[in-house]
CSV table of C-alpha atoms in Angstrom, one decimal:
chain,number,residue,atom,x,y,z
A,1,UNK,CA,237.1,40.9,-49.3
A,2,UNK,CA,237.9,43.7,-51.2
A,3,UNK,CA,241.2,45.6,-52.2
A,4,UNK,CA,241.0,48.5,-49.5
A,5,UNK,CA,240.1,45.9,-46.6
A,6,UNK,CA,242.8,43.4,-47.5
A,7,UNK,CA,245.6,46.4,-47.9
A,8,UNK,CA,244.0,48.1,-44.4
A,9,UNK,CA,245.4,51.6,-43.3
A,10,UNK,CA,248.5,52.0,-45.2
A,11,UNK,CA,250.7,55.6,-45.0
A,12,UNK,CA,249.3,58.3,-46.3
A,13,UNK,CA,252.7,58.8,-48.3
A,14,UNK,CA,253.5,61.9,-45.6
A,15,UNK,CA,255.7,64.6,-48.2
A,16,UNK,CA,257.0,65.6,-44.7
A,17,UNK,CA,258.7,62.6,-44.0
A,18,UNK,CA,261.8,63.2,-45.5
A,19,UNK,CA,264.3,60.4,-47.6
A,20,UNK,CA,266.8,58.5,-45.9
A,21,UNK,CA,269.9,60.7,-45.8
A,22,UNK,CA,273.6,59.6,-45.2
A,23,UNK,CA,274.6,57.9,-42.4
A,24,UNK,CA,277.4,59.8,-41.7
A,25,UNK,CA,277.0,63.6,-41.0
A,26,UNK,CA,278.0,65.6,-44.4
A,27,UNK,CA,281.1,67.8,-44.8
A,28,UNK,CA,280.6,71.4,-43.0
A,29,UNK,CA,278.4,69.5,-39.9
A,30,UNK,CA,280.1,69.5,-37.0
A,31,UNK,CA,283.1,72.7,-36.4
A,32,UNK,CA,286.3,71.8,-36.5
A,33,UNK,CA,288.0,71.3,-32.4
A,34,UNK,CA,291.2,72.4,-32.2
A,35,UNK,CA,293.8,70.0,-32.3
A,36,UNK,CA,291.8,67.3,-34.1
A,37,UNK,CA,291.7,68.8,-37.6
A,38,UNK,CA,293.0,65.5,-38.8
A,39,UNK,CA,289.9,63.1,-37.5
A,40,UNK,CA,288.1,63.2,-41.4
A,41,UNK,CA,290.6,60.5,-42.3
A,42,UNK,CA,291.8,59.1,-45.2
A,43,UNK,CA,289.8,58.4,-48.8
A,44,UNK,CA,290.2,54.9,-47.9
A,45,UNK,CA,288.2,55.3,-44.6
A,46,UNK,CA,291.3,54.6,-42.3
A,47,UNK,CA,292.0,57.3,-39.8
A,48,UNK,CA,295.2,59.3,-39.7
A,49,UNK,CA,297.4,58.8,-36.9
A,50,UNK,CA,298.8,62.0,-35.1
A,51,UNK,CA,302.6,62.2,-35.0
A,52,UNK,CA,304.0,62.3,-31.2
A,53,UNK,CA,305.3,65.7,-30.0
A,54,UNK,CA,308.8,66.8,-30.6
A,55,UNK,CA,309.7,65.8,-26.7
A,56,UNK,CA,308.3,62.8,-27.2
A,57,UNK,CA,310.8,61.3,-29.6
A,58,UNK,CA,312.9,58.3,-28.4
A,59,UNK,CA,316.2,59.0,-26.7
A,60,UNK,CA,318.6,56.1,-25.7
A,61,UNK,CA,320.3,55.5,-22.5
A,62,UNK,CA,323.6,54.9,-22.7
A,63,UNK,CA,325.7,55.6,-25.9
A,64,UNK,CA,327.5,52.2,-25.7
A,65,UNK,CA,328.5,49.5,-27.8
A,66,UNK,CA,326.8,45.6,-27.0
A,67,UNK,CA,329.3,43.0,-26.2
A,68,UNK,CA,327.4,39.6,-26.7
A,69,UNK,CA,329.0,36.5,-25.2
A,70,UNK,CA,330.2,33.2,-27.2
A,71,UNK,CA,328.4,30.1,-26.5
A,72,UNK,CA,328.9,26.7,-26.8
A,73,UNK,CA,327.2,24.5,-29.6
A,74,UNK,CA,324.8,21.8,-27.7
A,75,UNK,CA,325.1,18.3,-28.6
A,76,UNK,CA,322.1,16.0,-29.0
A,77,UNK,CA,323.1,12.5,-27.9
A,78,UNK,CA,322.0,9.2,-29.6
A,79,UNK,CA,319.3,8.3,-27.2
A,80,UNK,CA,317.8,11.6,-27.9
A,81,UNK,CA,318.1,11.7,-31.5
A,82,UNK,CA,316.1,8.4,-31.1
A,83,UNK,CA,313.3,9.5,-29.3
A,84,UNK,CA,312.5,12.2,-31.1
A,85,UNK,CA,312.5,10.6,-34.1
A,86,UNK,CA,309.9,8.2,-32.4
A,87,UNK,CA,307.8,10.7,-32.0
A,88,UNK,CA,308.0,12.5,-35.4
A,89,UNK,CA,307.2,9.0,-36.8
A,90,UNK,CA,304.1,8.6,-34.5
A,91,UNK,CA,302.4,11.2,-35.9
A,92,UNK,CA,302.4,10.1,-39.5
A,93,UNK,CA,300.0,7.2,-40.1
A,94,UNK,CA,301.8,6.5,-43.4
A,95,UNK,CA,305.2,5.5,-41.6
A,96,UNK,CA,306.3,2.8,-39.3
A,97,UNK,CA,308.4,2.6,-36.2
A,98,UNK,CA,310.4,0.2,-37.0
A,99,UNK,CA,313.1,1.3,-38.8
A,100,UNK,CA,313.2,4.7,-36.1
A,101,UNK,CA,313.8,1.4,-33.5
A,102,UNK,CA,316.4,-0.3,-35.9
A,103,UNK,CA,318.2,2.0,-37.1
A,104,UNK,CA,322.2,2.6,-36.9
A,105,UNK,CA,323.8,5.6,-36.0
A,106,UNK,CA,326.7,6.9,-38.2
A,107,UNK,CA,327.6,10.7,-37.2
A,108,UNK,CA,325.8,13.5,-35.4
A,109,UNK,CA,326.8,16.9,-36.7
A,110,UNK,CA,325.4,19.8,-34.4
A,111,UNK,CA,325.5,23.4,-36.0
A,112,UNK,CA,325.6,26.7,-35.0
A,113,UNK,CA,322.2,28.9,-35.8
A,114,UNK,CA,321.3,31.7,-34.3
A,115,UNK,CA,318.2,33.7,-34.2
A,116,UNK,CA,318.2,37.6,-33.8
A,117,UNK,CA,314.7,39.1,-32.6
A,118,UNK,CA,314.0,42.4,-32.2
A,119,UNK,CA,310.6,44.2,-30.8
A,120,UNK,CA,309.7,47.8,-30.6
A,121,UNK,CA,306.4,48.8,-28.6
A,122,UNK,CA,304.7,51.2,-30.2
A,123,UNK,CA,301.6,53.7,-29.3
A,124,UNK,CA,300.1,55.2,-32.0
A,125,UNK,CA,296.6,58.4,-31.5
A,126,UNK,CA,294.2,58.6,-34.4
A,127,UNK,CA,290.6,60.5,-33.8
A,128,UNK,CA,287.1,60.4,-35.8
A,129,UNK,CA,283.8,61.9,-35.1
A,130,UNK,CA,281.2,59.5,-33.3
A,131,UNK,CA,277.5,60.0,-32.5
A,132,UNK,CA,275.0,58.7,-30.3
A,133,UNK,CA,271.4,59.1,-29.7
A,134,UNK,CA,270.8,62.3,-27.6
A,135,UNK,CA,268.8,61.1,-24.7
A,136,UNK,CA,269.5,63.9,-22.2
A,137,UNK,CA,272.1,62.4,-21.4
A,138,UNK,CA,274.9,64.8,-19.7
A,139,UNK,CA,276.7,66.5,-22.5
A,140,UNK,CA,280.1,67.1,-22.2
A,141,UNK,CA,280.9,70.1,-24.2
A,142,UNK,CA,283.4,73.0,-24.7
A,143,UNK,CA,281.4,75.2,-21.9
A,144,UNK,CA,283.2,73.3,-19.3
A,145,UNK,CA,286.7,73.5,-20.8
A,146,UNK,CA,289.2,73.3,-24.5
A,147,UNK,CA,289.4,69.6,-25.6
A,148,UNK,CA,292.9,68.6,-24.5
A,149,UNK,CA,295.2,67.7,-27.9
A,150,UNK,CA,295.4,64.2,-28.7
A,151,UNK,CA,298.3,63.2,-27.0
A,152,UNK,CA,297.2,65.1,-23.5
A,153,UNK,CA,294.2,62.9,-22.9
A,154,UNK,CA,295.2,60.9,-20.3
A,155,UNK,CA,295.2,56.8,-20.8
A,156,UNK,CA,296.1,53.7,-18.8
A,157,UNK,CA,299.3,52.1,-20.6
A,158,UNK,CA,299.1,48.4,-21.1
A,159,UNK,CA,301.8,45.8,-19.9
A,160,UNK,CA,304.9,46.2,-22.0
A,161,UNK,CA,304.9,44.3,-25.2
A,162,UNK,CA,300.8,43.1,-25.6
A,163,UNK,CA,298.7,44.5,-28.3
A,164,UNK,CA,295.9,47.1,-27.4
A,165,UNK,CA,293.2,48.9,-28.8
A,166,UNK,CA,291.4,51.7,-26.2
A,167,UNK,CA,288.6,54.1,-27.1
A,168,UNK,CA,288.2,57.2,-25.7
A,169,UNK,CA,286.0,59.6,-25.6
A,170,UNK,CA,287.8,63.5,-25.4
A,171,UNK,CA,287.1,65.6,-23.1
A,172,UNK,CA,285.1,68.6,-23.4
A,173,UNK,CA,284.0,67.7,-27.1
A,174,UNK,CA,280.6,66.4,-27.3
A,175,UNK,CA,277.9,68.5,-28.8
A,176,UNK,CA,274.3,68.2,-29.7
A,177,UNK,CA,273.2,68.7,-33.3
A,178,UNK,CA,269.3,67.6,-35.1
A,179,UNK,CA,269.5,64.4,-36.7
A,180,UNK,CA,271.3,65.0,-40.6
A,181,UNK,CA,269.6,61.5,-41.4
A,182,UNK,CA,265.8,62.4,-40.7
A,183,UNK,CA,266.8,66.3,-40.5
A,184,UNK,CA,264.7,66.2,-36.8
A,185,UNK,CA,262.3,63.8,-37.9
A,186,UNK,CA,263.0,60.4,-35.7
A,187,UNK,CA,261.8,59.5,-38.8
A,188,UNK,CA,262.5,58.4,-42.5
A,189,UNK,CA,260.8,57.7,-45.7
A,190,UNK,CA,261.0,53.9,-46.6
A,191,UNK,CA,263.3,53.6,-49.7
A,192,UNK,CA,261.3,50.4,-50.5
A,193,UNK,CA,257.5,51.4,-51.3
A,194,UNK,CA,258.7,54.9,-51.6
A,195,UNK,CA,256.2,56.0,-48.5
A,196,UNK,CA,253.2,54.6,-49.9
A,197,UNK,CA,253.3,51.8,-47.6
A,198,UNK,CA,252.5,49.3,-50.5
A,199,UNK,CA,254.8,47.1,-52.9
A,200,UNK,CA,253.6,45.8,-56.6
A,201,UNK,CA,252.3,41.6,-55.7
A,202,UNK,CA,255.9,39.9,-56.8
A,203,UNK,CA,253.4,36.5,-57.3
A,204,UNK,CA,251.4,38.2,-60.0
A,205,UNK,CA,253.8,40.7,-61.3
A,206,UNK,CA,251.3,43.4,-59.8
A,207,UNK,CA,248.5,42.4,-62.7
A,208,UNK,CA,246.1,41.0,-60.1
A,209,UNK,CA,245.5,38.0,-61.8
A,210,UNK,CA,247.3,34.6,-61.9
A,211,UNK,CA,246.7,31.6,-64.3
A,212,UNK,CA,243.6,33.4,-65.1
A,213,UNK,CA,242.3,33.5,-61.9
A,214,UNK,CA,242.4,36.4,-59.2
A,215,UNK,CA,246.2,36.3,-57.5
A,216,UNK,CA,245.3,34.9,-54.2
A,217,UNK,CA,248.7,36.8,-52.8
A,218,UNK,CA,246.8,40.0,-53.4
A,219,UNK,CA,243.1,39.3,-53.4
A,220,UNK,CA,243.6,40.5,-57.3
A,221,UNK,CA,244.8,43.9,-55.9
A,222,UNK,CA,248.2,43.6,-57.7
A,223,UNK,CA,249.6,45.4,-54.4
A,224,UNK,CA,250.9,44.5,-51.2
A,225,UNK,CA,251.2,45.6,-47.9
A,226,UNK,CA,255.5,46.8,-47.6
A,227,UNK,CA,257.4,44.3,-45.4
A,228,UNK,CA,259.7,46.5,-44.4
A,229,UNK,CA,257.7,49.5,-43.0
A,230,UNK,CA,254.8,47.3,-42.2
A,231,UNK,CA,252.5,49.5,-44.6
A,232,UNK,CA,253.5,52.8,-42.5
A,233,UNK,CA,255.6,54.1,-45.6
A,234,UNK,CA,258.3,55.4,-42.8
A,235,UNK,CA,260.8,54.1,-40.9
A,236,UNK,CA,262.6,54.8,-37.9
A,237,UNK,CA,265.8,56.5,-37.9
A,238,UNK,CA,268.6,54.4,-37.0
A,239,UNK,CA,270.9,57.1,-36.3
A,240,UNK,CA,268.8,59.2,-33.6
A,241,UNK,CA,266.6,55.9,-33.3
A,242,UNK,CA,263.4,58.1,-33.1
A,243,UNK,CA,265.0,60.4,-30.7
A,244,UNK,CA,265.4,63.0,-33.4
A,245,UNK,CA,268.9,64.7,-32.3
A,246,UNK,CA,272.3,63.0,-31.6
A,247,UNK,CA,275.2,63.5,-29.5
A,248,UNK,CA,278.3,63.8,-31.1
A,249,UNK,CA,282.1,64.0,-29.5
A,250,UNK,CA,285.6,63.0,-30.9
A,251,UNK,CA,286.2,59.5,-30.3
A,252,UNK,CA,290.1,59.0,-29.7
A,253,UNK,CA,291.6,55.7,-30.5
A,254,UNK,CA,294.8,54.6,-29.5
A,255,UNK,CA,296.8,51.8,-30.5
A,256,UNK,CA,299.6,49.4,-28.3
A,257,UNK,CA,301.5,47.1,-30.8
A,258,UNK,CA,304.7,45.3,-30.4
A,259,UNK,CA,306.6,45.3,-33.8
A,260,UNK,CA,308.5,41.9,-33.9
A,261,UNK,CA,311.3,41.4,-36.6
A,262,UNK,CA,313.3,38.2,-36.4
A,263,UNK,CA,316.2,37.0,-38.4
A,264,UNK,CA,318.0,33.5,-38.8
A,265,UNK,CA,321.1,33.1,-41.4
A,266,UNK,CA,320.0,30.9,-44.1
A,267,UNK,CA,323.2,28.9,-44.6
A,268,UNK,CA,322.3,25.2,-44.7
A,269,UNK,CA,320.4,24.4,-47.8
A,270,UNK,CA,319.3,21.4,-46.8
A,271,UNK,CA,317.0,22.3,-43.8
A,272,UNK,CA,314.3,24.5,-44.9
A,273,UNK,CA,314.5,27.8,-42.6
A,274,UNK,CA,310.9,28.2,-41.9
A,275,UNK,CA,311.0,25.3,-39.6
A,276,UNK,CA,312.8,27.5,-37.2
A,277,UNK,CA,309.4,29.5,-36.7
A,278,UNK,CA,307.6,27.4,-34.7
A,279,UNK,CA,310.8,26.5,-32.2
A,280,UNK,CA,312.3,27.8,-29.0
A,281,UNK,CA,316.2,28.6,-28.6
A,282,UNK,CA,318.2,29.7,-25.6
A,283,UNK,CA,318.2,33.4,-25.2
A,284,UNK,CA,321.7,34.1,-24.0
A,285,UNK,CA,321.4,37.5,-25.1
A,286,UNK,CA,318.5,40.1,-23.7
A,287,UNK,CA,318.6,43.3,-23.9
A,288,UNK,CA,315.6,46.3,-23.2
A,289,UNK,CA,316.3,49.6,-23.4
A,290,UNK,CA,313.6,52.6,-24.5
A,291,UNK,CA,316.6,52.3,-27.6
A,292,UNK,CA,318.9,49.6,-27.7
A,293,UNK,CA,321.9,49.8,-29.5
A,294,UNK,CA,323.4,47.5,-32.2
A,295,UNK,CA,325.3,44.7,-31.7
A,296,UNK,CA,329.0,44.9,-32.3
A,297,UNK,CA,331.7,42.5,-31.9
A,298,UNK,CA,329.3,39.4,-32.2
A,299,UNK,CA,331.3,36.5,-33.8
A,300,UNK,CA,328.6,36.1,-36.6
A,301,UNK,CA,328.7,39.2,-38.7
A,302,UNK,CA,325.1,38.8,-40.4
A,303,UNK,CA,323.9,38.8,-36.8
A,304,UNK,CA,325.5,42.3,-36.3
A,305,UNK,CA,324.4,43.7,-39.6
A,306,UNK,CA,321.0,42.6,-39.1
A,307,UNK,CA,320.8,44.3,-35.6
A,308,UNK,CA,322.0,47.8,-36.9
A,309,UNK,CA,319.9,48.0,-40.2
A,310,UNK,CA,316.5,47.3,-38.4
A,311,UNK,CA,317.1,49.3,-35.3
A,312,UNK,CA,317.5,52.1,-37.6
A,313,UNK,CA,314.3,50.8,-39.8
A,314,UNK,CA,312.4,50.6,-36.9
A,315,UNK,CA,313.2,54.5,-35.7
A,316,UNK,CA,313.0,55.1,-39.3
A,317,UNK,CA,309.5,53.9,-39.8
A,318,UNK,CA,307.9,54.2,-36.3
A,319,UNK,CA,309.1,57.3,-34.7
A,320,UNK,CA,307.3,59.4,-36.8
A,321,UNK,CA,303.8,58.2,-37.0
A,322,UNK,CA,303.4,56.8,-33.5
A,323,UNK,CA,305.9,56.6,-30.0
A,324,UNK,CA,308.4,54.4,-29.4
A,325,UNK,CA,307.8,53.0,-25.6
A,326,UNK,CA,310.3,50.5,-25.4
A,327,UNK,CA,312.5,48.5,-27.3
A,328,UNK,CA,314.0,44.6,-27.2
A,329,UNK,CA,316.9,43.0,-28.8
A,330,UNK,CA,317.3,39.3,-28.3
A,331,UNK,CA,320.0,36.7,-29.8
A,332,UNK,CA,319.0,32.8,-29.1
A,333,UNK,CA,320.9,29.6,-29.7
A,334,UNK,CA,318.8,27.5,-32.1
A,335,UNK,CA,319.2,24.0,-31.4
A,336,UNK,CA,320.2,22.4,-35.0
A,337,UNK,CA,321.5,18.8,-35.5
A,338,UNK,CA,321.8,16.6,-38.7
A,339,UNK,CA,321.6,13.1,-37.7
A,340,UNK,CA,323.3,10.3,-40.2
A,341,UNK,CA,321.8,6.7,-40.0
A,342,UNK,CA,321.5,3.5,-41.8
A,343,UNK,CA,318.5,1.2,-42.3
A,344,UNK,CA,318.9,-2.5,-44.7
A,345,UNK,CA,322.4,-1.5,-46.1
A,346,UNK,CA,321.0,2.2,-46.9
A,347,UNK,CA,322.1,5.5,-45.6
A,348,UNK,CA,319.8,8.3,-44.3
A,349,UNK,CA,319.4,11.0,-42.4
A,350,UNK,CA,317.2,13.7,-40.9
A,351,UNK,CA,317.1,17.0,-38.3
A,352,UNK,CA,316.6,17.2,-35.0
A,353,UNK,CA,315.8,21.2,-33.8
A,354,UNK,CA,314.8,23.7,-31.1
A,355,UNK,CA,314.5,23.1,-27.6
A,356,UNK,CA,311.3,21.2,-28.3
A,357,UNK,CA,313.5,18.4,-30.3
A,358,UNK,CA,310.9,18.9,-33.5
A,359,UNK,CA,312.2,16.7,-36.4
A,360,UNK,CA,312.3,17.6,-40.3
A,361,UNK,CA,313.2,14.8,-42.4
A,362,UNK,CA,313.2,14.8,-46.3
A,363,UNK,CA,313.3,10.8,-46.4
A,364,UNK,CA,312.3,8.2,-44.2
A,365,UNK,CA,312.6,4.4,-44.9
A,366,UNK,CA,308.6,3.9,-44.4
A,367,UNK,CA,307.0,0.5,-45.4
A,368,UNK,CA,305.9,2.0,-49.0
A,369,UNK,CA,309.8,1.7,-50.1
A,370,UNK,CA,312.2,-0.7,-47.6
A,371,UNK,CA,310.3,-3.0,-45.8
């Protein structure tokens, strides 16, 4: 078999075809729709996000001060104490029950920890070009109408407080354009054999030959049929897909996300404060408002301080880049209780916390050191 049999029909290296340009459409493209003059985006490829309107700025209710009731600290009794520790010990295969059954009591000593929480739900509007394949599809374009302004377009709000992402395509601002990738095309020159539709043999280095012998690879050609075009030396676009024009419109994106900031008062050393993550309190305090208001007259002062710096952090921060829906201010009793025990004549002692009754103990008596 000789070279031009084995290689077949490959492309005829077409100077028509043109090179693979960018995939996105260059600067100057598409005109500019009134409105959206931000949609480029950033350097860094993010998109910009499109301050609310002026009337759109967060007002609050009432112009009130929060009174927040005193509770009482709960207790966690003996039996309790106990079980939870039975549990905690369960779950470590290095420790054994039997000191958590033997054990002796010596003090319980509940605290007082509160948790402040605070959410602000948020909707943000950023835009970018898209584009499609145009397939005669209908085209939506500015001969039925202006594009309305990013914060017109009309969208379906999300329950309060869960974390959206919606796409939408604006009104009124789709237009056809040729292809910029194949220039009209459908399709491209392959970057890989350069339209020849042939590749040098990567078995013989492209010298036809092969421990002295003819490459069996490429019959001794020293070329080989492209893998990637097939031998065509072309490509179809995958922008237009072989269509040869695209549709584009202004794709708006908009953003639900509930901000959550959460405080405890670090003030016992000895229990780390991280634990309180992963824990429930009792919420005796809930307040929603589109603005709530700090808390004042709260017997713990942090608690109060706290409130008022991040409710004016929040406005500070969100307000200007996206809309403040709704905001919620929470204050939750954190179950907390140091529990004191002996074990063989040695004294001990661990945490008991959150509604849940988790356990955090820096030293237990396990059969490694008292048995």
């Amino acid at each position: 078999m000789d070279e031009r049999n084995y290689l077949g029909d490959l492309g005829d290296s077409d100077s028509n075809i043109p090179e693979e340009g960018p995939t996105a459409p260059p600067p100057g493209w598409l005109e500019d729709v009134t409105g959206y003059d931000q949609n480029h985006g950033d350097e860094d490829g993010t998109d910009k996000l499109y301050p609310p309107p002026p009337d759109y700025a967060p007002v609050s209710e009432n112009d009130r001060n929060l009174q927040v009731p005193t509770v009482s600290v709960p207790v966690v009794s003996e039996d309790v104490a106990r079980e939870a520790l039975m549990e905690f010990v369960e779950r470590k295969w290095t420790y054994r029950s039997k000191p958590a059954r033997d054990m002796t009591f010596t003090d319980l000593k509940p605290f007082t920890v509160y948790r402040y929480r605070l959410e602000t739900y948020t909707e943000s509007r950023s835009s970018t070009w898209e584009f499609e394949p145009y397939t005669n599809q209908f085209v939506d374009g500015p001969q039925y109408g202006a594009s309305p302004l990013p914060w017109d377009v009309p969208v379906e709000v999300p329950p309060m407080y869960t974390n959206v992402c919606l796409k939408v395509r604006v009104p009124h601002s789709s237009v056809v354009k040729v292809c910029h990738q194949c220039h009209g095309r459908g399709k491209v020159k392959c970057n890989h054999c350069r339209g020849k539709g042939e590749t040098r043999c990567m078995s013989c280095h492209g010298t036809g030959r092969k421990s002295k012998k003819r490459c069996s690879f490429c019959r001794g050609s020293g070329r080989r049929r492209c893998s990637y075009c097939s031998g065509k030396g072309h490509k179809t676009c995958k922008s237009c897909l072989g269509h040869r024009n695209l549709l584009h419109f202004i794709q708006l994106t908009v953003k639900w996300k509930n901000h959550v900031f959460e405080f405890v008062p670090d003030r016992i050393p000895e229990f780390p404060i991280k634990k309180f993550d992963k824990v429930s309190g009792d919420a005796f305090f809930v307040e929603e408002s589109i603005v709530v208001y700090p808390v004042m007259g709260f017997p713990d002062l942090d608690i109060c301080n706290m409130s008022q710096k991040m409710i004016e952090e929040h406005l500070g921060k969100f307000s200007t880049v996206s809309r403040i829906l709704h905001q919620c201010q929470s204050i939750e009793l954190v179950p907390l209780t140091r529990v004191f025990y002996t074990y063989k004549g040695k004294d001990f002692n661990y945490f008991v916390y959150g509604i849940e009754n988790k356990v955090y103990t820096p030293k237990y008596p396990s059969s490694c050191s008292i048995l």
